[in-house]
Amino acid sequence: MSSRIVIEASGLYKLYRLGAMSSGAFKKDLSRWWTVNVMGKEDPFGKINEDGSTETNEQQFMWALQNVSFNVKEGEVLGIIGKNGAGKSTLLKILSRVTRPTKGVVRGKGHIASLLEVGTGFHEELTGRENIYLNGNIMGMTKKDVDKRLDEIVNFSGIERYIDTPVKRYSSGMYVRLAFAVAAHLNADILIIDEALSVGDADFQRKCLNKIREISVKAGKTIILVSHTMHTVQSFCHRAILLQKGSIIEEGLPDHVVHKYLHAIQAKDYFNEYADDDVLAGDADIRVKKVTLDTGSVGDVESINVNTTLYIRFECKSVNPEMDLAVGMYLFSVEGECIFNALSNSIKTSEGTIQGCCIIPGKLLNDGSYFVSLAFIKNGSTDDIFYLEECLTFDVEDVPGQLRWYGNYSGHIRPALSFSLTEKKSLIVT
Amino acid sequence: MKENWSWEIKPASRIPEIKISELWQYKDLLLRFVKRDHIVSYRQTILGPLWVFLEPLIATYVYFYVFSGILKVSTGEVPPQLFFLSGIILWTYFSDVVSSISYSFYQNASIFAKVYFPRILVPISINVSKLSRLGIQMLMLIGMYIYFNVNGQGLKPSWYLLFAPVLILFTALLSLAVGLIIAALSARYRDLQNLMMFIIRLLMFATPIFYPFAQVDEKFKMIIGLNPLTPLLEAWRVMLFGSGAVNGLHLLYGIVSTLVLLVIGVIAFGRVEQNVIDTI
């Protein structure tokens, strides 16, 4: 790693419009255009104040990034972490030049290639070979570049036999191998990677990770990596950035930033009390008062390991004099995959307080980070649901093994199944 | 310390910058897109590239029976089949290019959301694909031209035919320009695309494809003459058959309006392209 700076982002902001485009949006567009271009006034939506603070006058606009500045040095592997919706993808989109910032500027040196998804531009009707060229060209390689690397790419993909078959006949595994093979042989100075590592089988993933590390170390390439796997960030990155609600809240050594990330979401999210009546989470029928997590008795959250039984408790106020209420509990992995959901019984409510408790037994979850969302289902209707999203977050730690197994357990759950081995006594006939 | 950066990502600008050198760097991608379009159009078809001939040929004979047979439209000295075919291939080229380009953003949304390359390559590649198709159809036109001459028509092309490549270039630029404008307008509101394509279909009647411009009633000459395709098409017929109603001023109008539309199209497309994935 040299001290030469190859990317310099300063004061990035990005404003997004929420909701679907419709004739209503057309009306707002017209009025916005009228105010800005004809009346000569400032844009009524999405102002940035002198001091850098921001405001949006209308609910349907949202700041996905606010005042984000950082540098990347040549040969450095920079990790970007943060919860879903923290602005990671938006930042990568700006860096890979598919969208523009609302304010701020990024300057850089060298060719950038972004792997927001492997296999971009692959066409079903084209053969593997044709797709290698198409994908390579889209990623900014010339025909000559691809010519030079073709053999290497084909070898790496391990599908020599099918290289002249249209990719629509490929299995999904073959497709991903080919796509990754092109991605791994890009001749970019700076690589932008977003979770591209989570494709293919474990074996192939390791091959790809090694390849990318090789690229980074040998060729002195710069990598910007967005990952949900804290382990990847800690082992690969030289430095990490933690994003929260569109702003950088921590920057530094990966171990430090990852710790801060896990700690911050834990400390804050075991206990959520919506105390003030004005800011209670809820809608016309439901006001959620609090959502808490404990390990047996209220307030007790010492440490959670794979054996711990978890109690998710919540209290809500019904402001509807007559309704049927059932509550769904959704458990998500930190990558945003739903692990499972559970549904409560339904009760008839009048105006008053309702409390609930959902128990996740010990010896079920694997070690990892999880978060909880609640759905309040009214009158058994799928249309009338109030979602309280990501209201709790917790980490499950591993317990040093009683079993003779030193590796990690795969998957999100680690149920204690009945699983035994016995030696079968063979009958020896003499 | 003064740094020399090789690229810069700034907020969307009102007048987009166009870097010719960058387009040149991506020339392989342009050719690749053209190749892809060809492969995809003809793989798994029975007649394959034969469709390039069949379509205009069938259209020509339908027009021939309708306009020459039923409506008795006169095409002067020129055999009606040849007259219609010369118009149809140019019009089909124009409307194909415009309609394909107008879908650029929708059809490529998934690529545009992930990788950067100069977006204008997509409409240009569409244009080049269709241009090669037009070239093949020109061969058919030449074939029919020779056939009629062998059968004693005595048609003579004008020496202006040497300028045919220039004329085709301007037709290509006009198609690109109109396509870019429609793509830009309909990026946010898809129904504009339907509306504009409807207008393009109607425009066919305001283009002298199945009637000579010379025969147009004085009342309508102005309107039909304002269509920038009219002088181009008439000039095309002058080159082929030595007969057509176009003068220098009208041709100049066609060329200037093409260039103006092109500038508008490139700027409009460039402006929309910068943030299009946020709204598409």
XYZ file of C-alpha atoms in Angstrom:
710
model
C 0.000 0.000 0.000
C 1.395 3.368 -0.933
C 0.434 6.710 0.467
C -0.866 7.870 -2.893
C -4.545 8.717 -2.696
C -6.541 7.234 -5.583
C -10.064 8.141 -4.534
C -11.106 11.262 -2.741
C -14.776 11.698 -1.887
C -15.744 14.988 -0.362
C -19.081 16.077 1.046
C -21.319 13.597 -0.756
C -25.073 13.978 -0.465
C -27.763 11.986 -2.200
C -31.455 12.768 -2.181
C -33.972 10.108 -3.144
C -37.616 10.343 -3.868
C -39.703 7.673 -2.162
C -42.803 6.024 -3.499
C -43.960 5.144 -6.969
C -43.965 7.412 -9.968
C -47.501 8.364 -10.869
C -49.582 11.235 -12.115
C -49.306 12.705 -8.618
C -45.554 12.766 -9.015
C -45.972 14.487 -12.360
C -47.954 17.263 -10.688
C -45.211 17.756 -8.068
C -42.561 17.722 -10.775
C -44.388 20.476 -12.579
C -44.715 22.616 -9.454
C -41.070 22.002 -8.558
C -39.958 22.918 -12.063
C -42.136 26.036 -11.924
C -40.712 27.184 -8.588
C -37.084 26.600 -9.528
C -36.922 27.533 -13.182
C -39.698 30.044 -13.721
C -40.029 31.771 -10.372
C -36.275 31.561 -9.847
C -36.605 30.361 -6.267
C -34.671 27.654 -4.468
C -35.658 24.035 -4.824
C -38.465 23.651 -2.252
C -37.550 20.007 -1.640
C -34.204 18.953 -0.379
C -32.284 22.009 0.716
C -28.778 21.804 2.043
C -28.116 24.526 4.571
C -24.899 26.512 4.816
C -23.732 24.539 7.848
C -24.173 21.262 5.974
C -27.341 20.197 7.740
C -30.205 19.124 5.590
C -33.938 19.260 5.507
C -36.626 17.804 3.357
C -39.906 19.648 3.310
C -41.882 16.709 2.074
C -42.119 13.205 3.437
C -41.514 11.578 0.086
C -37.912 12.694 -0.126
C -35.099 11.073 1.792
C -31.395 11.721 2.234
C -29.598 8.481 1.504
C -26.199 10.071 2.055
C -25.269 13.098 4.087
C -21.892 14.751 4.042
C -19.847 11.631 3.371
C -16.130 12.245 2.889
C -13.248 9.769 2.797
C -10.052 8.874 0.992
C -8.787 5.606 -0.368
C -5.094 4.954 -0.806
C -3.539 2.972 -3.580
C -3.542 -0.771 -2.841
C -5.819 -0.382 0.124
C -8.796 -2.645 0.834
C -11.522 -0.502 2.331
C -14.541 -2.144 3.953
C -17.890 -0.400 4.229
C -20.306 -1.690 6.839
C -23.644 -0.607 8.220
C -27.222 -1.738 8.638
C -29.602 -2.166 5.721
C -30.586 1.251 4.446
C -27.538 2.984 5.909
C -26.498 4.194 2.466
C -23.882 1.598 1.518
C -25.436 0.721 -1.818
C -26.042 4.347 -2.678
C -22.407 5.125 -1.994
C -21.269 2.274 -4.221
C -23.617 3.374 -6.976
C -22.073 6.810 -6.919
C -18.535 5.416 -6.856
C -19.278 3.100 -9.744
C -20.720 6.064 -11.648
C -24.183 4.720 -12.291
C -25.813 7.619 -10.510
C -24.712 11.126 -9.576
C -24.511 12.640 -6.111
C -26.936 15.448 -5.325
C -24.048 17.449 -3.920
C -20.354 16.796 -3.428
C -17.674 15.357 -5.636
C -15.545 12.224 -6.006
C -12.194 12.433 -7.734
C -9.970 9.544 -8.597
C -7.169 7.995 -10.592
C -7.208 4.835 -12.625
C -9.857 2.598 -14.074
C -12.736 1.565 -11.791
C -14.673 -1.648 -12.312
C -17.689 -2.389 -10.186
C -19.016 -5.808 -9.375
C -22.357 -4.697 -8.011
C -23.503 -7.977 -9.439
C -21.527 -10.554 -11.369
C -22.657 -11.339 -14.880
C -24.027 -7.905 -15.703
C -25.277 -7.855 -19.273
C -25.158 -11.624 -19.785
C -27.566 -12.579 -22.529
C -29.388 -15.907 -22.454
C -29.094 -16.548 -26.176
C -25.353 -15.960 -26.333
C -22.818 -18.694 -25.752
C -20.421 -18.694 -22.832
C -17.623 -17.373 -25.009
C -19.774 -14.591 -26.475
C -20.893 -13.622 -23.007
C -17.305 -13.431 -21.760
C -16.597 -10.863 -24.440
C -19.840 -8.964 -23.896
C -19.441 -8.848 -20.130
C -15.748 -7.948 -20.406
C -16.486 -5.108 -22.802
C -19.270 -3.795 -20.585
C -16.839 -3.803 -17.663
C -14.538 -1.567 -19.671
C -12.137 -4.101 -21.180
C -11.207 -3.916 -24.847
C -11.429 -6.901 -27.150
C -7.642 -7.308 -26.907
C -7.778 -7.374 -23.094
C -10.352 -10.155 -23.230
C -8.400 -12.059 -25.912
C -5.378 -12.087 -23.647
C -7.290 -13.373 -20.648
C -9.743 -15.683 -22.394
C -7.912 -18.944 -21.633
C -7.411 -17.934 -18.039
C -11.079 -17.032 -17.677
C -12.269 -20.271 -19.233
C -9.932 -22.307 -17.025
C -10.985 -20.471 -13.912
C -14.670 -21.032 -14.681
C -14.090 -24.770 -15.094
C -16.685 -25.130 -17.857
C -14.449 -25.558 -20.931
C -16.780 -28.148 -22.407
C -19.796 -25.871 -22.499
C -18.103 -22.658 -23.541
C -19.829 -22.653 -26.954
C -23.285 -23.500 -25.607
C -25.837 -20.720 -25.053
C -25.870 -19.821 -21.373
C -29.605 -20.407 -21.140
C -28.748 -24.126 -21.109
C -26.367 -23.707 -18.159
C -27.219 -24.711 -14.635
C -27.334 -21.757 -12.261
C -24.026 -22.904 -10.757
C -22.253 -22.922 -14.119
C -23.686 -19.523 -14.932
C -22.320 -18.047 -11.723
C -18.908 -19.673 -12.227
C -18.595 -18.136 -15.650
C -19.770 -14.745 -14.446
C -17.326 -14.792 -11.563
C -14.495 -15.885 -13.801
C -14.875 -12.744 -15.904
C -15.180 -10.562 -12.824
C -12.026 -12.019 -11.301
C -9.971 -11.202 -14.382
C -10.884 -7.586 -14.883
C -7.949 -5.312 -15.529
C -9.145 -2.511 -13.299
C -6.991 -0.497 -10.887
C -9.876 -0.120 -8.467
C -12.472 -2.817 -7.808
C -15.839 -2.144 -6.216
C -17.404 -5.265 -4.735
C -20.831 -5.565 -3.186
C -21.590 -8.931 -1.642
C -20.577 -10.559 -4.886
C -18.883 -13.157 -2.740
C -22.142 -14.669 -1.603
C -22.734 -16.524 -4.853
C -21.892 -20.067 -5.800
C -20.937 -22.952 -3.559
C -18.523 -22.643 -0.648
C -15.655 -24.189 -2.561
C -15.946 -21.806 -5.430
C -16.357 -18.873 -3.064
C -13.034 -19.665 -1.429
C -11.420 -19.881 -4.851
C -12.817 -16.458 -5.702
C -11.798 -14.896 -2.402
C -8.260 -16.181 -2.838
C -8.170 -14.856 -6.360
C -9.312 -11.449 -5.266
C -6.828 -11.332 -2.407
C -4.135 -12.315 -4.881
C -5.176 -9.477 -7.165
C -5.153 -7.019 -4.324
C -1.808 -8.025 -2.878
C 0.232 -8.790 -5.985
C -0.973 -6.164 -8.384
C -1.399 -3.506 -5.737
C -5.026 -3.067 -6.646
C -7.377 -0.997 -4.617
C -10.597 -2.595 -3.421
C -13.740 -1.133 -1.928
C -15.763 -3.894 -0.331
C -19.260 -3.756 1.068
C -19.934 -6.724 3.259
C -22.341 -7.961 5.855
C -19.937 -10.631 6.969
C -17.918 -9.095 9.758
C -15.374 -11.872 9.467
C -14.616 -10.933 5.844
C -14.186 -7.304 6.741
C -11.862 -8.124 9.618
C -9.680 -10.512 7.646
C -9.511 -8.717 4.297
C -9.743 -5.008 4.851
C -7.013 -2.623 5.884
C -9.505 -0.050 7.013
C -13.265 0.165 7.462
C -15.997 2.773 7.445
C -19.237 2.491 9.399
C -22.275 4.136 7.861
C -25.420 4.960 9.755
C -28.414 6.757 8.278
C -26.286 8.066 5.442
C -23.410 9.421 7.515
C -20.026 8.033 8.453
C -20.056 7.479 12.219
C -16.820 5.561 12.571
C -13.701 5.074 10.545
C -10.500 3.207 11.299
C -9.044 -0.253 11.751
C -11.516 -3.011 10.821
C -11.497 -4.658 14.272
C -12.289 -1.373 15.929
C -15.053 -0.422 13.495
C -16.651 -3.868 13.493
C -16.644 -3.858 17.292
C -18.222 -0.445 17.321
C -20.855 -1.601 14.818
C -21.812 -4.677 16.793
C -21.688 -2.804 20.065
C -23.711 0.145 18.812
C -26.545 -1.926 17.471
C -26.576 -4.044 20.616
C -26.466 -1.317 23.189
C -29.209 0.592 21.542
C -31.461 -2.121 20.364
C -32.053 -4.528 23.247
C -34.533 -2.147 24.690
C -36.783 0.132 22.719
C -39.198 2.265 24.625
C -41.411 4.664 22.746
C -42.165 6.783 25.767
C -43.512 10.035 24.468
C -47.101 9.808 23.274
C -46.349 11.980 20.267
C -43.561 9.839 18.976
C -45.040 6.444 19.732
C -44.498 4.072 16.874
C -47.823 3.083 15.400
C -50.726 3.947 13.218
C -54.414 4.816 13.632
C -55.204 1.672 15.644
C -51.997 0.658 17.352
C -49.365 2.467 19.431
C -46.337 0.423 20.359
C -45.020 1.368 23.781
C -41.951 -0.813 24.051
C -40.138 -3.785 22.660
C -37.486 -5.498 24.783
C -35.230 -8.495 24.722
C -34.100 -10.417 27.782
C -32.844 -13.812 28.808
C -35.395 -14.817 31.421
C -36.150 -11.922 33.690
C -36.900 -8.434 32.427
C -33.784 -6.347 31.975
C -31.406 -9.284 32.127
C -29.232 -9.342 29.027
C -25.798 -10.342 30.222
C -24.574 -12.380 27.322
C -26.333 -14.366 24.668
C -24.839 -17.560 23.380
C -26.132 -20.389 21.273
C -27.674 -22.063 24.336
C -29.529 -19.024 25.677
C -33.307 -18.854 25.615
C -34.470 -15.432 24.398
C -37.610 -13.580 25.440
C -38.944 -10.912 23.116
C -41.525 -8.850 24.977
C -43.623 -5.993 23.725
C -46.411 -3.764 24.901
C -48.809 -1.846 22.719
C -51.862 0.297 23.180
C -54.979 -0.288 21.174
C -56.866 2.891 20.279
C -59.441 1.034 18.288
C -62.458 0.004 20.430
C -63.042 -3.174 18.498
C -60.507 -5.184 16.547
C -58.929 -8.581 16.186
C -55.203 -8.426 16.732
C -52.510 -10.972 16.031
C -48.771 -10.298 16.028
C -46.148 -11.803 13.771
C -42.499 -11.928 14.813
C -39.931 -11.959 11.992
C -36.337 -12.896 12.646
C -33.788 -11.686 10.093
C -30.123 -12.410 9.659
C -27.892 -9.366 9.509
C -27.735 -9.888 5.745
C -31.469 -9.221 5.647
C -32.648 -12.759 4.983
C -35.715 -13.859 6.891
C -34.781 -16.858 9.052
C -38.335 -17.563 10.178
C -41.467 -15.924 11.373
C -43.854 -16.881 14.124
C -47.461 -15.892 14.629
C -49.265 -15.288 17.910
C -52.842 -16.240 18.676
C -55.327 -13.504 17.864
C -57.308 -11.671 20.519
C -60.219 -9.275 20.520
C -59.068 -5.956 21.829
C -60.839 -2.976 23.264
C -59.071 0.274 24.087
C -56.256 -0.609 26.450
C -52.817 -2.114 26.753
C -51.857 -5.441 25.257
C -48.682 -7.277 26.071
C -47.002 -10.129 24.286
C -44.009 -12.375 24.629
C -42.339 -14.579 22.080
C -39.774 -17.125 23.220
C -36.934 -18.297 21.025
C -35.584 -21.469 22.625
C -31.885 -21.973 23.221
C -29.910 -24.378 21.031
C -31.744 -23.150 17.952
C -29.862 -20.192 16.486
C -26.334 -20.338 15.190
C -23.824 -17.699 16.243
C -24.262 -14.440 14.353
C -26.147 -11.157 14.353
C -29.907 -11.065 14.087
C -32.663 -8.542 14.105
C -36.355 -8.653 14.843
C -39.306 -7.026 13.141
C -42.884 -7.144 14.397
C -46.035 -7.134 12.312
C -49.340 -6.163 13.925
C -52.055 -7.853 11.908
C -55.455 -6.288 12.298
C -58.721 -8.183 11.724
C -56.868 -11.023 10.061
C -56.363 -8.971 6.944
C -53.145 -9.043 4.964
C -53.847 -5.495 3.808
C -54.089 -3.980 7.237
C -50.757 -4.609 8.913
C -48.571 -2.270 10.889
C -44.903 -3.159 10.594
C -42.410 -2.201 13.259
C -39.206 -2.896 11.418
C -35.832 -3.731 12.914
C -36.995 -2.941 16.417
C -34.439 -5.212 18.124
C -30.973 -6.376 17.216
C -28.860 -8.931 19.007
C -25.752 -11.055 18.660
C -25.484 -14.710 19.473
C -22.059 -15.899 20.549
C -20.537 -19.291 20.115
C -19.790 -21.590 23.038
C -16.447 -23.332 22.785
C -17.186 -26.789 21.527
C -17.976 -29.857 23.507
C -17.868 -31.606 20.187
C -14.704 -32.506 18.350
C -15.291 -29.891 15.728
C -13.228 -26.753 15.476
C -14.719 -25.149 12.384
C -17.674 -22.840 12.133
C -21.160 -24.161 11.853
C -22.821 -23.248 8.572
C -26.269 -21.776 8.228
C -28.351 -19.491 10.363
C -29.729 -22.074 12.724
C -27.939 -24.731 14.723
C -30.771 -26.853 16.115
C -29.923 -29.527 18.674
C -31.051 -32.522 16.685
C -30.853 -36.081 17.789
C -27.870 -37.301 15.846
C -25.839 -40.309 16.890
C -23.247 -42.661 15.606
C -22.859 -46.230 16.759
C -20.592 -48.970 15.624
C -22.414 -51.780 13.990
C -21.249 -55.115 15.395
C -20.761 -57.454 12.520
C -21.526 -61.092 13.046
C -18.493 -63.162 12.306
C -19.351 -66.651 11.165
C -16.716 -69.129 11.960
C -0.296 19.894 -3.385
C -1.997 19.876 -6.740
C -3.370 16.464 -7.650
C -4.036 15.397 -11.196
C -7.125 13.242 -11.089
C -8.090 11.145 -14.056
C -11.813 11.255 -13.425
C -14.377 13.145 -11.425
C -17.938 12.332 -10.359
C -19.979 15.470 -9.897
C -23.670 16.223 -9.401
C -25.760 16.063 -12.557
C -25.204 19.071 -14.777
C -27.711 20.850 -16.967
C -25.505 20.664 -20.046
C -23.897 17.218 -20.029
C -20.269 16.939 -21.057
C -19.577 14.667 -23.997
C -16.150 13.078 -24.178
C -15.329 11.859 -27.660
C -12.089 10.258 -26.447
C -14.054 8.172 -23.961
C -16.451 7.003 -26.669
C -13.428 5.894 -28.658
C -12.152 3.842 -25.705
C -15.438 1.985 -25.664
C -15.576 1.259 -29.399
C -15.230 -2.494 -28.780
C -18.334 -2.409 -26.624
C -20.218 -0.655 -29.433
C -19.280 -3.400 -31.891
C -20.120 -6.036 -29.294
C -23.617 -4.617 -28.821
C -24.152 -4.647 -32.588
C -22.960 -8.231 -32.796
C -25.178 -9.244 -29.910
C -28.238 -7.727 -31.579
C -27.540 -9.668 -34.753
C -26.975 -12.965 -32.997
C -30.033 -12.547 -30.816
C -32.282 -11.608 -33.758
C -31.453 -14.624 -35.883
C -30.513 -17.438 -33.516
C -33.286 -20.007 -33.339
C -35.200 -18.626 -36.314
C -36.005 -20.735 -39.380
C -35.545 -18.170 -42.099
C -32.882 -16.182 -40.258
C -31.613 -13.100 -42.071
C -34.071 -13.795 -44.880
C -36.569 -11.767 -42.874
C -34.564 -8.689 -43.742
C -35.655 -9.188 -47.370
C -39.100 -10.594 -46.802
C -40.491 -7.751 -44.711
C -39.985 -4.872 -47.154
C -40.798 -7.082 -50.117
C -44.173 -8.072 -48.709
C -44.895 -4.471 -47.689
C -43.966 -3.253 -51.176
C -46.403 -5.599 -52.863
C -49.168 -4.799 -50.406
C -48.688 -1.096 -51.109
C -48.485 -1.858 -54.800
C -51.900 -3.534 -54.831
C -53.498 -0.971 -52.542
C -52.088 2.286 -53.903
C -51.474 1.437 -57.542
C -54.202 -1.143 -57.981
C -57.082 0.179 -55.890
C -56.332 3.871 -55.360
C -54.540 4.458 -58.671
C -51.793 6.664 -57.225
C -49.412 7.645 -60.014
C -45.701 7.288 -59.424
C -44.733 8.939 -62.731
C -42.056 7.315 -64.857
C -40.873 5.085 -62.041
C -42.360 1.587 -61.685
C -44.542 1.668 -58.548
C -42.863 -1.382 -56.965
C -39.469 0.268 -57.194
C -40.860 3.595 -56.018
C -42.502 2.021 -52.956
C -39.537 -0.157 -52.087
C -37.136 2.806 -52.167
C -39.407 4.664 -49.745
C -40.264 1.714 -47.531
C -36.709 0.660 -46.722
C -35.765 4.179 -45.704
C -38.938 4.713 -43.662
C -38.710 1.308 -41.971
C -35.137 2.080 -41.058
C -36.162 5.420 -39.559
C -39.114 4.140 -37.560
C -37.269 0.986 -36.383
C -34.368 3.033 -35.097
C -36.613 5.575 -33.388
C -38.755 2.983 -31.663
C -35.811 0.823 -30.538
C -33.868 3.806 -29.217
C -36.892 5.109 -27.362
C -36.780 1.938 -25.221
C -33.045 2.317 -24.422
C -33.499 3.149 -20.759
C -36.106 0.506 -19.971
C -34.454 -2.321 -21.800
C -31.075 -1.657 -20.249
C -32.178 -0.562 -16.791
C -30.558 -3.566 -15.116
C -27.200 -2.920 -16.776
C -27.395 0.829 -16.288
C -27.982 0.291 -12.573
C -24.733 -1.620 -12.171
C -22.031 -0.590 -14.565
C -20.879 2.664 -16.013
C -20.181 3.152 -19.679
C -21.140 6.065 -21.927
C -24.883 5.486 -22.184
C -25.122 6.960 -25.656
C -23.384 3.830 -26.935
C -26.678 1.980 -26.634
C -28.648 4.182 -29.072
C -25.652 4.409 -31.392
C -25.272 0.636 -31.437
C -28.983 0.245 -32.217
C -28.537 2.651 -35.102
C -25.536 0.762 -36.459
C -27.396 -2.574 -36.259
C -30.298 -1.205 -38.212
C -27.945 0.483 -40.634
C -26.409 -2.835 -41.604
C -29.912 -4.120 -42.140
C -30.620 -1.146 -44.376
C -27.450 -1.945 -46.341
C -28.685 -5.469 -47.052
C -32.033 -4.104 -48.158
C -30.241 -1.691 -50.489
C -28.822 -4.752 -52.255
C -32.357 -5.935 -52.808
C -33.293 -2.518 -54.182
C -30.378 -2.701 -56.611
C -31.509 -6.173 -57.647
C -35.026 -4.957 -58.359
C -33.613 -1.901 -60.152
C -31.618 -4.120 -62.502
C -34.587 -6.427 -62.988
C -36.821 -3.593 -64.157
C -34.123 -2.195 -66.403
C -33.555 -5.587 -68.032
C -37.282 -5.632 -68.683
C -36.964 -2.434 -70.655
C -37.732 0.374 -68.190
C -34.633 2.404 -69.114
C -34.169 3.919 -65.651
C -31.031 5.987 -65.172
C -29.661 7.017 -61.820
C -28.483 10.607 -61.504
C -24.806 11.292 -60.897
C -25.934 12.633 -57.519
C -26.054 8.976 -56.462
C -22.420 9.449 -55.494
C -23.753 11.428 -52.534
C -25.910 8.534 -51.336
C -23.630 7.800 -48.321
C -24.040 11.418 -47.164
C -27.788 11.157 -47.501
C -27.873 7.922 -45.530
C -25.659 9.469 -42.878
C -28.142 12.299 -42.436
C -31.075 9.900 -42.312
C -29.175 7.990 -39.619
C -28.494 11.179 -37.652
C -32.126 12.247 -37.915
C -33.317 8.846 -36.654
C -30.813 8.974 -33.807
C -31.897 12.511 -32.901
C -35.625 11.718 -32.794
C -34.981 8.470 -30.899
C -32.827 10.241 -28.290
C -35.449 12.916 -27.727
C -38.220 10.346 -27.213
C -36.017 8.218 -24.943
C -35.238 11.281 -22.816
C -38.862 12.390 -22.609
C -40.190 8.965 -21.688
C -37.503 8.005 -19.147
C -39.656 9.245 -16.321
C -43.162 8.910 -17.714
C -43.607 5.826 -19.772
C -46.861 6.876 -21.401
C -45.042 9.627 -23.269
C -43.300 6.845 -25.142
C -46.634 5.433 -26.338
C -47.807 8.875 -27.343
C -44.645 9.691 -29.255
C -44.609 6.366 -31.086
C -48.205 6.964 -32.087
C -47.190 10.317 -33.515
C -44.335 8.649 -35.401
C -46.787 6.171 -36.913
C -48.970 9.032 -38.073
C -45.891 10.782 -39.439
C -45.681 8.023 -42.036
C -48.650 9.582 -43.802
C -46.917 12.958 -43.808
C -43.890 11.446 -45.540
C -43.941 10.885 -49.298
C -43.511 7.114 -49.185
C -46.388 5.921 -51.296
C -47.003 9.141 -53.207
C -44.543 11.517 -54.923
C -44.121 14.866 -53.179
C -44.690 16.564 -56.547
C -48.277 15.325 -56.582
C -49.139 16.729 -53.155
C -51.885 19.356 -53.156
C -50.530 22.919 -52.632
C -52.574 23.173 -49.416
C -50.617 20.351 -47.776
C -47.230 20.891 -49.378
C -46.153 23.177 -46.558
C -47.003 20.694 -43.803
C -45.508 17.679 -45.533
C -42.495 19.720 -46.580
C -41.812 20.650 -42.937
C -41.180 17.003 -42.125
C -37.365 16.800 -42.264
C -37.626 13.334 -43.768
C -39.416 14.679 -46.841
C -36.448 16.470 -48.481
C -34.169 13.553 -47.586
C -36.513 11.017 -49.154
C -37.105 13.135 -52.242
C -33.359 13.649 -52.662
C -32.952 9.895 -52.405
C -35.375 9.434 -55.289
C -33.625 12.072 -57.355
C -30.431 10.097 -56.935
C -32.058 6.789 -57.865
C -34.442 7.749 -60.607
C -33.409 11.232 -61.645
C -36.889 12.457 -60.756
C -38.109 13.938 -57.492
C -39.365 17.222 -56.124
C -36.621 18.763 -54.031
C -34.634 21.948 -54.353
C -31.424 23.079 -52.686
C -33.185 25.206 -50.104
C -35.488 22.392 -49.052
C -32.551 20.007 -48.763
C -30.649 22.573 -46.700
C -33.689 22.790 -44.420
C -33.611 19.022 -44.013
C -29.924 19.027 -43.124
C -30.062 21.974 -40.730
C -33.143 20.683 -38.915
C -31.464 17.276 -38.548
C -28.421 18.873 -36.940
C -30.542 21.019 -34.626
C -32.604 18.010 -33.545
C -29.395 16.051 -32.997
C -27.966 18.674 -30.650
C -31.261 18.774 -28.734
C -31.383 14.974 -28.630
C -27.823 14.513 -27.382
C -28.251 17.133 -24.657
C -31.661 15.826 -23.553
C -30.426 12.249 -23.440
C -27.261 13.240 -21.597
C -29.219 15.180 -19.015
C -31.633 12.373 -18.273
C -28.982 9.650 -18.374
C -27.038 11.055 -15.405
C -29.619 10.085 -12.785
C -31.979 7.879 -14.739
C -31.586 4.801 -12.543
C -33.064 6.686 -9.586
C -36.399 7.082 -11.309
C -36.688 4.229 -13.749
